[in-house]
Amino acid sequence: MSNPPVSGEKAPAAKLSLLTLTTVVIGSMVGAGVFSLPQRFAEETGVWGALVAWLIAGSGMLMLAFVFQRLSMRKPALDAGIFAYAKAGFGNYVGFFSAAGYWASACVGNVTYWVLTMSTLGVLFPQLGAGDTLLAVVLSSAGLWGFFFLIKRGIREATAINRIVTIAKVVPILVFVLFAVFLFDPAVFAGNLTGAAYTGPLFEQVSNTMLVTVFVFLGVEGASVYSRHARRREDVGRATILGFVSVFAIFASVTIVSYGVLPMEELAELRQPSMAGVLEAGVGTWGLVFVSAGLIISVMGAYLAWSLMAAEVLYVAATEKDMPRFLSRVSDDDVPVNALLLSTLLSQLVMVITYFSEDAFDFALDMTAVLTLFSLLFAALYALKLGWSGETYEGAPSRIRQGDLAIAVIATVYSVFLVYAAGLPLVLLSMIFYAPATVLFVIARREQGQRVFRGGELFLFLIALAGAVAAVLALTRGWIEL
């Protein structure tokens, strides 16, 4: 472990270019999720439902991307925006709530990468199963700690690797889309238009796909998290929009073209990564191998980006005194080592829990999505608050304020809809994390000799505590299953 900077000094922040920031956004979003899209969509909806879902998700996430872009310009002093915006708008505990949820989402999301990697290798090594066997957990744990030591070597080195991996992993996905277009069967596609016998009404179909779209779009705020490392502040907003547009085109294409290769019933039964199964059905075994290789590169790149972001959020929260001070320690290489260590430990814990779940990948994917929802909601609400009050808009033309306010309203409505679509069971399960995690907030406040909760903050904690108790009761009674 490297020695910390001299007391009173701060390690110089690595400065990242627009290209690197954009690849951080793309690298964060293009991970395990895109390879699971054919099966996850096919088990819930047909072509029409998928188109509506991507229209809603694309529009909503674009508005959130615009929110992060606007906030990065309106509030340039707020580093690691996903948490700082919640704190600035609604107080210390809400800021902690946002930071903790986003951090946990990143850690749980990292587990999905290892589960899917082991599931992919399980085709060759049956002992790995679907990524949920004891051997798979042991090997995943070894990889988890291997990346810990890699990232510990430095932010510059890790982000440089991420840039290379991002370019490499997009290539097989684009090749998949091209081959799927070539294999496209209009008759199969037409049969998948309205769904299958097992799918419900259109609204239900669309709602059931929302968490999947949230999962694959996680990382759109990646450039905001790295605000303190940006070479130019305006690059943060540009990287967010460039990354989003690029990735949206990829995700929608992968989903829709798959409906033209296999009937929905067969797509829904594919083993993950289902993209590999689609290509195997069209071109044979080499398609399975090709996509599987691309998946491993993609997952490792996304894992690297998300590990960096998880540690960064904890570190910035600690420097803002919303987390215990030991998490603010950085090495000579500008790596928040203690924050990185705690993030790795949480991922390790979740990895062990998935061993006991019915479907390790789906459980980790859904929890990753639901844990980040409140972070997105608070950011949208802060943008709404700024637009409504006029703060930072002094002297600006009214059309600019009105436009930003409209964006914030849409982003807020979309975020609320996502919480609804997630469903009560998953929201309650997320409280099992939020309630005990508040101990970190209590420690931070005690270190400063300040009152723990102010105003309505205690009410928010009591809601989280009640939700956690209800979730534990539901688990013990069998009302909720992992």
JSON list of N, CA and C in Angstrom, two decimals, residues 356-415:
[
{"chain": "A", "resi": 356, "resn": "PHE", "atom": "N", "xyz": [-26.33, -17.96, -3.08]},
{"chain": "A", "resi": 356, "resn": "PHE", "atom": "CA", "xyz": [-27.54, -18.50, -2.48]},
{"chain": "A", "resi": 356, "resn": "PHE", "atom": "C", "xyz": [-28.81, -18.02, -3.17]},
{"chain": "A", "resi": 357, "resn": "SER", "atom": "N", "xyz": [-28.67, -17.22, -4.23]},
{"chain": "A", "resi": 357, "resn": "SER", "atom": "CA", "xyz": [-29.85, -16.71, -4.93]},
{"chain": "A", "resi": 357, "resn": "SER", "atom": "C", "xyz": [-30.31, -17.69, -5.99]},
{"chain": "A", "resi": 358, "resn": "GLU", "atom": "N", "xyz": [-31.59, -17.57, -6.39]},
{"chain": "A", "resi": 358, "resn": "GLU", "atom": "CA", "xyz": [-32.15, -18.47, -7.39]},
{"chain": "A", "resi": 358, "resn": "GLU", "atom": "C", "xyz": [-31.56, -18.22, -8.76]},
{"chain": "A", "resi": 359, "resn": "ASP", "atom": "N", "xyz": [-31.37, -16.96, -9.13]},
{"chain": "A", "resi": 359, "resn": "ASP", "atom": "CA", "xyz": [-30.76, -16.58, -10.41]},
{"chain": "A", "resi": 359, "resn": "ASP", "atom": "C", "xyz": [-29.76, -15.48, -10.13]},
{"chain": "A", "resi": 360, "resn": "ALA", "atom": "N", "xyz": [-28.49, -15.84, -10.04]},
{"chain": "A", "resi": 360, "resn": "ALA", "atom": "CA", "xyz": [-27.46, -14.90, -9.60]},
{"chain": "A", "resi": 360, "resn": "ALA", "atom": "C", "xyz": [-27.37, -13.66, -10.48]},
{"chain": "A", "resi": 361, "resn": "PHE", "atom": "N", "xyz": [-27.42, -13.86, -11.80]},
{"chain": "A", "resi": 361, "resn": "PHE", "atom": "CA", "xyz": [-27.25, -12.73, -12.70]},
{"chain": "A", "resi": 361, "resn": "PHE", "atom": "C", "xyz": [-28.43, -11.77, -12.63]},
{"chain": "A", "resi": 362, "resn": "ASP", "atom": "N", "xyz": [-29.65, -12.30, -12.72]},
{"chain": "A", "resi": 362, "resn": "ASP", "atom": "CA", "xyz": [-30.83, -11.44, -12.69]},
{"chain": "A", "resi": 362, "resn": "ASP", "atom": "C", "xyz": [-30.96, -10.71, -11.35]},
{"chain": "A", "resi": 363, "resn": "PHE", "atom": "N", "xyz": [-30.65, -11.39, -10.26]},
{"chain": "A", "resi": 363, "resn": "PHE", "atom": "CA", "xyz": [-30.72, -10.76, -8.94]},
{"chain": "A", "resi": 363, "resn": "PHE", "atom": "C", "xyz": [-29.74, -9.59, -8.86]},
{"chain": "A", "resi": 364, "resn": "ALA", "atom": "N", "xyz": [-28.49, -9.81, -9.27]},
{"chain": "A", "resi": 364, "resn": "ALA", "atom": "CA", "xyz": [-27.50, -8.75, -9.19]},
{"chain": "A", "resi": 364, "resn": "ALA", "atom": "C", "xyz": [-27.83, -7.60, -10.14]},
{"chain": "A", "resi": 365, "resn": "LEU", "atom": "N", "xyz": [-28.34, -7.93, -11.33]},
{"chain": "A", "resi": 365, "resn": "LEU", "atom": "CA", "xyz": [-28.70, -6.90, -12.30]},
{"chain": "A", "resi": 365, "resn": "LEU", "atom": "C", "xyz": [-29.81, -6.01, -11.76]},
{"chain": "A", "resi": 366, "resn": "ASP", "atom": "N", "xyz": [-30.86, -6.63, -11.24]},
{"chain": "A", "resi": 366, "resn": "ASP", "atom": "CA", "xyz": [-32.00, -5.84, -10.74]},
{"chain": "A", "resi": 366, "resn": "ASP", "atom": "C", "xyz": [-31.61, -4.98, -9.54]},
{"chain": "A", "resi": 367, "resn": "MET", "atom": "N", "xyz": [-30.80, -5.53, -8.64]},
{"chain": "A", "resi": 367, "resn": "MET", "atom": "CA", "xyz": [-30.37, -4.75, -7.46]},
{"chain": "A", "resi": 367, "resn": "MET", "atom": "C", "xyz": [-29.46, -3.60, -7.87]},
{"chain": "A", "resi": 368, "resn": "THR", "atom": "N", "xyz": [-28.63, -3.81, -8.88]},
{"chain": "A", "resi": 368, "resn": "THR", "atom": "CA", "xyz": [-27.78, -2.73, -9.38]},
{"chain": "A", "resi": 368, "resn": "THR", "atom": "C", "xyz": [-28.62, -1.57, -9.85]},
{"chain": "A", "resi": 369, "resn": "ALA", "atom": "N", "xyz": [-29.66, -1.88, -10.60]},
{"chain": "A", "resi": 369, "resn": "ALA", "atom": "CA", "xyz": [-30.52, -0.83, -11.15]},
{"chain": "A", "resi": 369, "resn": "ALA", "atom": "C", "xyz": [-31.29, -0.09, -10.06]},
{"chain": "A", "resi": 370, "resn": "VAL", "atom": "N", "xyz": [-31.90, -0.85, -9.13]},
{"chain": "A", "resi": 370, "resn": "VAL", "atom": "CA", "xyz": [-32.75, -0.20, -8.14]},
{"chain": "A", "resi": 370, "resn": "VAL", "atom": "C", "xyz": [-31.94, 0.65, -7.15]},
{"chain": "A", "resi": 371, "resn": "LEU", "atom": "N", "xyz": [-30.70, 0.26, -6.87]},
{"chain": "A", "resi": 371, "resn": "LEU", "atom": "CA", "xyz": [-29.88, 1.02, -5.93]},
{"chain": "A", "resi": 371, "resn": "LEU", "atom": "C", "xyz": [-29.47, 2.39, -6.47]},
{"chain": "A", "resi": 372, "resn": "THR", "atom": "N", "xyz": [-29.48, 2.54, -7.77]},
{"chain": "A", "resi": 372, "resn": "THR", "atom": "CA", "xyz": [-29.08, 3.83, -8.34]},
{"chain": "A", "resi": 372, "resn": "THR", "atom": "C", "xyz": [-30.26, 4.76, -8.61]},
{"chain": "A", "resi": 373, "resn": "LEU", "atom": "N", "xyz": [-31.48, 4.27, -8.49]},
{"chain": "A", "resi": 373, "resn": "LEU", "atom": "CA", "xyz": [-32.65, 5.07, -8.87]},
{"chain": "A", "resi": 373, "resn": "LEU", "atom": "C", "xyz": [-32.77, 6.34, -8.06]},
{"chain": "A", "resi": 374, "resn": "PHE", "atom": "N", "xyz": [-32.54, 6.27, -6.74]},
{"chain": "A", "resi": 374, "resn": "PHE", "atom": "CA", "xyz": [-32.70, 7.46, -5.92]},
{"chain": "A", "resi": 374, "resn": "PHE", "atom": "C", "xyz": [-31.61, 8.49, -6.22]},
{"chain": "A", "resi": 375, "resn": "SER", "atom": "N", "xyz": [-30.43, 8.04, -6.61]},
{"chain": "A", "resi": 375, "resn": "SER", "atom": "CA", "xyz": [-29.37, 8.97, -7.00]},
{"chain": "A", "resi": 375, "resn": "SER", "atom": "C", "xyz": [-29.78, 9.75, -8.24]},
{"chain": "A", "resi": 376, "resn": "LEU", "atom": "N", "xyz": [-30.35, 9.07, -9.21]},
{"chain": "A", "resi": 376, "resn": "LEU", "atom": "CA", "xyz": [-30.83, 9.75, -10.42]},
{"chain": "A", "resi": 376, "resn": "LEU", "atom": "C", "xyz": [-31.98, 10.69, -10.11]},
{"chain": "A", "resi": 377, "resn": "LEU", "atom": "N", "xyz": [-32.89, 10.24, -9.25]},
{"chain": "A", "resi": 377, "resn": "LEU", "atom": "CA", "xyz": [-34.05, 11.06, -8.88]},
{"chain": "A", "resi": 377, "resn": "LEU", "atom": "C", "xyz": [-33.63, 12.34, -8.18]},
{"chain": "A", "resi": 378, "resn": "PHE", "atom": "N", "xyz": [-32.70, 12.26, -7.24]},
{"chain": "A", "resi": 378, "resn": "PHE", "atom": "CA", "xyz": [-32.26, 13.45, -6.50]},
{"chain": "A", "resi": 378, "resn": "PHE", "atom": "C", "xyz": [-31.55, 14.45, -7.41]},
{"chain": "A", "resi": 379, "resn": "ALA", "atom": "N", "xyz": [-30.77, 13.94, -8.38]},
{"chain": "A", "resi": 379, "resn": "ALA", "atom": "CA", "xyz": [-30.10, 14.84, -9.32]},
{"chain": "A", "resi": 379, "resn": "ALA", "atom": "C", "xyz": [-31.12, 15.58, -10.18]},
{"chain": "A", "resi": 380, "resn": "ALA", "atom": "N", "xyz": [-32.15, 14.85, -10.65]},
{"chain": "A", "resi": 380, "resn": "ALA", "atom": "CA", "xyz": [-33.19, 15.48, -11.46]},
{"chain": "A", "resi": 380, "resn": "ALA", "atom": "C", "xyz": [-33.96, 16.50, -10.63]},
{"chain": "A", "resi": 381, "resn": "LEU", "atom": "N", "xyz": [-34.25, 16.17, -9.38]},
{"chain": "A", "resi": 381, "resn": "LEU", "atom": "CA", "xyz": [-34.97, 17.09, -8.50]},
{"chain": "A", "resi": 381, "resn": "LEU", "atom": "C", "xyz": [-34.15, 18.35, -8.22]},
{"chain": "A", "resi": 382, "resn": "TYR", "atom": "N", "xyz": [-32.84, 18.21, -8.13]},
{"chain": "A", "resi": 382, "resn": "TYR", "atom": "CA", "xyz": [-31.99, 19.39, -7.90]},
{"chain": "A", "resi": 382, "resn": "TYR", "atom": "C", "xyz": [-32.01, 20.30, -9.11]},
{"chain": "A", "resi": 383, "resn": "ALA", "atom": "N", "xyz": [-31.95, 19.72, -10.31]},
{"chain": "A", "resi": 383, "resn": "ALA", "atom": "CA", "xyz": [-32.05, 20.53, -11.52]},
{"chain": "A", "resi": 383, "resn": "ALA", "atom": "C", "xyz": [-33.40, 21.22, -11.58]},
{"chain": "A", "resi": 384, "resn": "LEU", "atom": "N", "xyz": [-34.45, 20.51, -11.17]},
{"chain": "A", "resi": 384, "resn": "LEU", "atom": "CA", "xyz": [-35.80, 21.09, -11.13]},
{"chain": "A", "resi": 384, "resn": "LEU", "atom": "C", "xyz": [-35.85, 22.26, -10.13]},
{"chain": "A", "resi": 385, "resn": "LYS", "atom": "N", "xyz": [-35.20, 22.08, -9.00]},
{"chain": "A", "resi": 385, "resn": "LYS", "atom": "CA", "xyz": [-35.16, 23.12, -7.97]},
{"chain": "A", "resi": 385, "resn": "LYS", "atom": "C", "xyz": [-34.45, 24.37, -8.49]},
{"chain": "A", "resi": 386, "resn": "LEU", "atom": "N", "xyz": [-33.32, 24.19, -9.17]},
{"chain": "A", "resi": 386, "resn": "LEU", "atom": "CA", "xyz": [-32.59, 25.34, -9.72]},
{"chain": "A", "resi": 386, "resn": "LEU", "atom": "C", "xyz": [-33.43, 26.07, -10.76]},
{"chain": "A", "resi": 387, "resn": "GLY", "atom": "N", "xyz": [-34.06, 25.30, -11.65]},
{"chain": "A", "resi": 387, "resn": "GLY", "atom": "CA", "xyz": [-34.87, 25.93, -12.70]},
{"chain": "A", "resi": 387, "resn": "GLY", "atom": "C", "xyz": [-36.07, 26.65, -12.14]},
{"chain": "A", "resi": 388, "resn": "TRP", "atom": "N", "xyz": [-36.69, 26.08, -11.11]},
{"chain": "A", "resi": 388, "resn": "TRP", "atom": "CA", "xyz": [-37.88, 26.68, -10.52]},
{"chain": "A", "resi": 388, "resn": "TRP", "atom": "C", "xyz": [-37.55, 27.96, -9.75]},
{"chain": "A", "resi": 389, "resn": "SER", "atom": "N", "xyz": [-36.45, 27.91, -8.97]},
{"chain": "A", "resi": 389, "resn": "SER", "atom": "CA", "xyz": [-36.09, 29.06, -8.13]},
{"chain": "A", "resi": 389, "resn": "SER", "atom": "C", "xyz": [-35.35, 30.15, -8.90]},
{"chain": "A", "resi": 390, "resn": "GLY", "atom": "N", "xyz": [-34.73, 29.76, -10.03]},
{"chain": "A", "resi": 390, "resn": "GLY", "atom": "CA", "xyz": [-33.96, 30.73, -10.80]},
{"chain": "A", "resi": 390, "resn": "GLY", "atom": "C", "xyz": [-32.52, 30.87, -10.34]},
{"chain": "A", "resi": 391, "resn": "GLU", "atom": "N", "xyz": [-32.12, 30.06, -9.37]},
{"chain": "A", "resi": 391, "resn": "GLU", "atom": "CA", "xyz": [-30.73, 30.11, -8.91]},
{"chain": "A", "resi": 391, "resn": "GLU", "atom": "C", "xyz": [-29.78, 29.75, -10.04]},
{"chain": "A", "resi": 392, "resn": "THR", "atom": "N", "xyz": [-28.73, 30.51, -10.21]},
{"chain": "A", "resi": 392, "resn": "THR", "atom": "CA", "xyz": [-27.70, 30.41, -11.25]},
{"chain": "A", "resi": 392, "resn": "THR", "atom": "C", "xyz": [-28.18, 30.92, -12.61]},
{"chain": "A", "resi": 393, "resn": "TYR", "atom": "N", "xyz": [-29.44, 31.36, -12.71]},
{"chain": "A", "resi": 393, "resn": "TYR", "atom": "CA", "xyz": [-29.97, 31.85, -13.99]},
{"chain": "A", "resi": 393, "resn": "TYR", "atom": "C", "xyz": [-30.07, 33.38, -14.02]},
{"chain": "A", "resi": 394, "resn": "GLU", "atom": "N", "xyz": [-29.48, 34.04, -13.03]},
{"chain": "A", "resi": 394, "resn": "GLU", "atom": "CA", "xyz": [-29.54, 35.50, -12.99]},
{"chain": "A", "resi": 394, "resn": "GLU", "atom": "C", "xyz": [-28.91, 36.08, -14.26]},
{"chain": "A", "resi": 395, "resn": "GLY", "atom": "N", "xyz": [-29.67, 36.89, -14.97]},
{"chain": "A", "resi": 395, "resn": "GLY", "atom": "CA", "xyz": [-29.16, 37.52, -16.18]},
{"chain": "A", "resi": 395, "resn": "GLY", "atom": "C", "xyz": [-29.26, 36.67, -17.42]},
{"chain": "A", "resi": 396, "resn": "ALA", "atom": "N", "xyz": [-29.65, 35.40, -17.29]},
{"chain": "A", "resi": 396, "resn": "ALA", "atom": "CA", "xyz": [-29.77, 34.51, -18.44]},
{"chain": "A", "resi": 396, "resn": "ALA", "atom": "C", "xyz": [-31.11, 34.73, -19.13]},
{"chain": "A", "resi": 397, "resn": "PRO", "atom": "N", "xyz": [-31.19, 34.56, -20.45]},
{"chain": "A", "resi": 397, "resn": "PRO", "atom": "CA", "xyz": [-32.46, 34.70, -21.16]},
{"chain": "A", "resi": 397, "resn": "PRO", "atom": "C", "xyz": [-33.49, 33.72, -20.60]},
{"chain": "A", "resi": 398, "resn": "SER", "atom": "N", "xyz": [-34.75, 34.11, -20.56]},
{"chain": "A", "resi": 398, "resn": "SER", "atom": "CA", "xyz": [-35.81, 33.28, -19.97]},
{"chain": "A", "resi": 398, "resn": "SER", "atom": "C", "xyz": [-35.98, 31.96, -20.72]},
{"chain": "A", "resi": 399, "resn": "ARG", "atom": "N", "xyz": [-35.70, 31.96, -22.03]},
{"chain": "A", "resi": 399, "resn": "ARG", "atom": "CA", "xyz": [-35.87, 30.74, -22.81]},
{"chain": "A", "resi": 399, "resn": "ARG", "atom": "C", "xyz": [-34.89, 29.65, -22.34]},
{"chain": "A", "resi": 400, "resn": "ILE", "atom": "N", "xyz": [-33.70, 30.04, -21.90]},
{"chain": "A", "resi": 400, "resn": "ILE", "atom": "CA", "xyz": [-32.72, 29.06, -21.41]},
{"chain": "A", "resi": 400, "resn": "ILE", "atom": "C", "xyz": [-33.22, 28.43, -20.12]},
{"chain": "A", "resi": 401, "resn": "ARG", "atom": "N", "xyz": [-33.71, 29.27, -19.23]},
{"chain": "A", "resi": 401, "resn": "ARG", "atom": "CA", "xyz": [-34.24, 28.75, -17.97]},
{"chain": "A", "resi": 401, "resn": "ARG", "atom": "C", "xyz": [-35.45, 27.86, -18.21]},
{"chain": "A", "resi": 402, "resn": "GLN", "atom": "N", "xyz": [-36.34, 28.28, -19.09]},
{"chain": "A", "resi": 402, "resn": "GLN", "atom": "CA", "xyz": [-37.54, 27.49, -19.37]},
{"chain": "A", "resi": 402, "resn": "GLN", "atom": "C", "xyz": [-37.19, 26.15, -20.01]},
{"chain": "A", "resi": 403, "resn": "GLY", "atom": "N", "xyz": [-36.20, 26.16, -20.90]},
{"chain": "A", "resi": 403, "resn": "GLY", "atom": "CA", "xyz": [-35.76, 24.92, -21.54]},
{"chain": "A", "resi": 403, "resn": "GLY", "atom": "C", "xyz": [-35.16, 23.96, -20.53]},
{"chain": "A", "resi": 404, "resn": "ASP", "atom": "N", "xyz": [-34.31, 24.48, -19.64]},
{"chain": "A", "resi": 404, "resn": "ASP", "atom": "CA", "xyz": [-33.71, 23.63, -18.61]},
{"chain": "A", "resi": 404, "resn": "ASP", "atom": "C", "xyz": [-34.76, 23.11, -17.64]},
{"chain": "A", "resi": 405, "resn": "LEU", "atom": "N", "xyz": [-35.76, 23.94, -17.35]},
{"chain": "A", "resi": 405, "resn": "LEU", "atom": "CA", "xyz": [-36.84, 23.52, -16.45]},
{"chain": "A", "resi": 405, "resn": "LEU", "atom": "C", "xyz": [-37.65, 22.39, -17.06]},
{"chain": "A", "resi": 406, "resn": "ALA", "atom": "N", "xyz": [-37.92, 22.49, -18.37]},
{"chain": "A", "resi": 406, "resn": "ALA", "atom": "CA", "xyz": [-38.66, 21.43, -19.06]},
{"chain": "A", "resi": 406, "resn": "ALA", "atom": "C", "xyz": [-37.87, 20.12, -19.03]},
{"chain": "A", "resi": 407, "resn": "ILE", "atom": "N", "xyz": [-36.58, 20.20, -19.26]},
{"chain": "A", "resi": 407, "resn": "ILE", "atom": "CA", "xyz": [-35.72, 19.01, -19.22]},
{"chain": "A", "resi": 407, "resn": "ILE", "atom": "C", "xyz": [-35.76, 18.38, -17.83]},
{"chain": "A", "resi": 408, "resn": "ALA", "atom": "N", "xyz": [-35.68, 19.23, -16.80]},
{"chain": "A", "resi": 408, "resn": "ALA", "atom": "CA", "xyz": [-35.68, 18.73, -15.43]},
{"chain": "A", "resi": 408, "resn": "ALA", "atom": "C", "xyz": [-37.01, 18.07, -15.07]},
{"chain": "A", "resi": 409, "resn": "VAL", "atom": "N", "xyz": [-38.12, 18.63, -15.55]},
{"chain": "A", "resi": 409, "resn": "VAL", "atom": "CA", "xyz": [-39.44, 18.05, -15.28]},
{"chain": "A", "resi": 409, "resn": "VAL", "atom": "C", "xyz": [-39.54, 16.66, -15.89]},
{"chain": "A", "resi": 410, "resn": "ILE", "atom": "N", "xyz": [-39.14, 16.53, -17.15]},
{"chain": "A", "resi": 410, "resn": "ILE", "atom": "CA", "xyz": [-39.21, 15.23, -17.83]},
{"chain": "A", "resi": 410, "resn": "ILE", "atom": "C", "xyz": [-38.30, 14.22, -17.14]},
{"chain": "A", "resi": 411, "resn": "ALA", "atom": "N", "xyz": [-37.09, 14.64, -16.79]},
{"chain": "A", "resi": 411, "resn": "ALA", "atom": "CA", "xyz": [-36.14, 13.75, -16.11]},
{"chain": "A", "resi": 411, "resn": "ALA", "atom": "C", "xyz": [-36.69, 13.30, -14.77]},
{"chain": "A", "resi": 412, "resn": "THR", "atom": "N", "xyz": [-37.36, 14.20, -14.05]},
{"chain": "A", "resi": 412, "resn": "THR", "atom": "CA", "xyz": [-37.94, 13.85, -12.74]},
{"chain": "A", "resi": 412, "resn": "THR", "atom": "C", "xyz": [-39.08, 12.86, -12.90]},
{"chain": "A", "resi": 413, "resn": "VAL", "atom": "N", "xyz": [-39.99, 13.12, -13.83]},
{"chain": "A", "resi": 413, "resn": "VAL", "atom": "CA", "xyz": [-41.11, 12.21, -14.07]},
{"chain": "A", "resi": 413, "resn": "VAL", "atom": "C", "xyz": [-40.60, 10.82, -14.47]},
{"chain": "A", "resi": 414, "resn": "TYR", "atom": "N", "xyz": [-39.60, 10.80, -15.32]},
{"chain": "A", "resi": 414, "resn": "TYR", "atom": "CA", "xyz": [-39.02, 9.53, -15.76]},
{"chain": "A", "resi": 414, "resn": "TYR", "atom": "C", "xyz": [-38.41, 8.78, -14.58]},
{"chain": "A", "resi": 415, "resn": "SER", "atom": "N", "xyz": [-37.70, 9.49, -13.71]},
{"chain": "A", "resi": 415, "resn": "SER", "atom": "CA", "xyz": [-37.06, 8.86, -12.55]},
{"chain": "A", "resi": 415, "resn": "SER", "atom": "C", "xyz": [-38.10, 8.28, -11.60]}
]
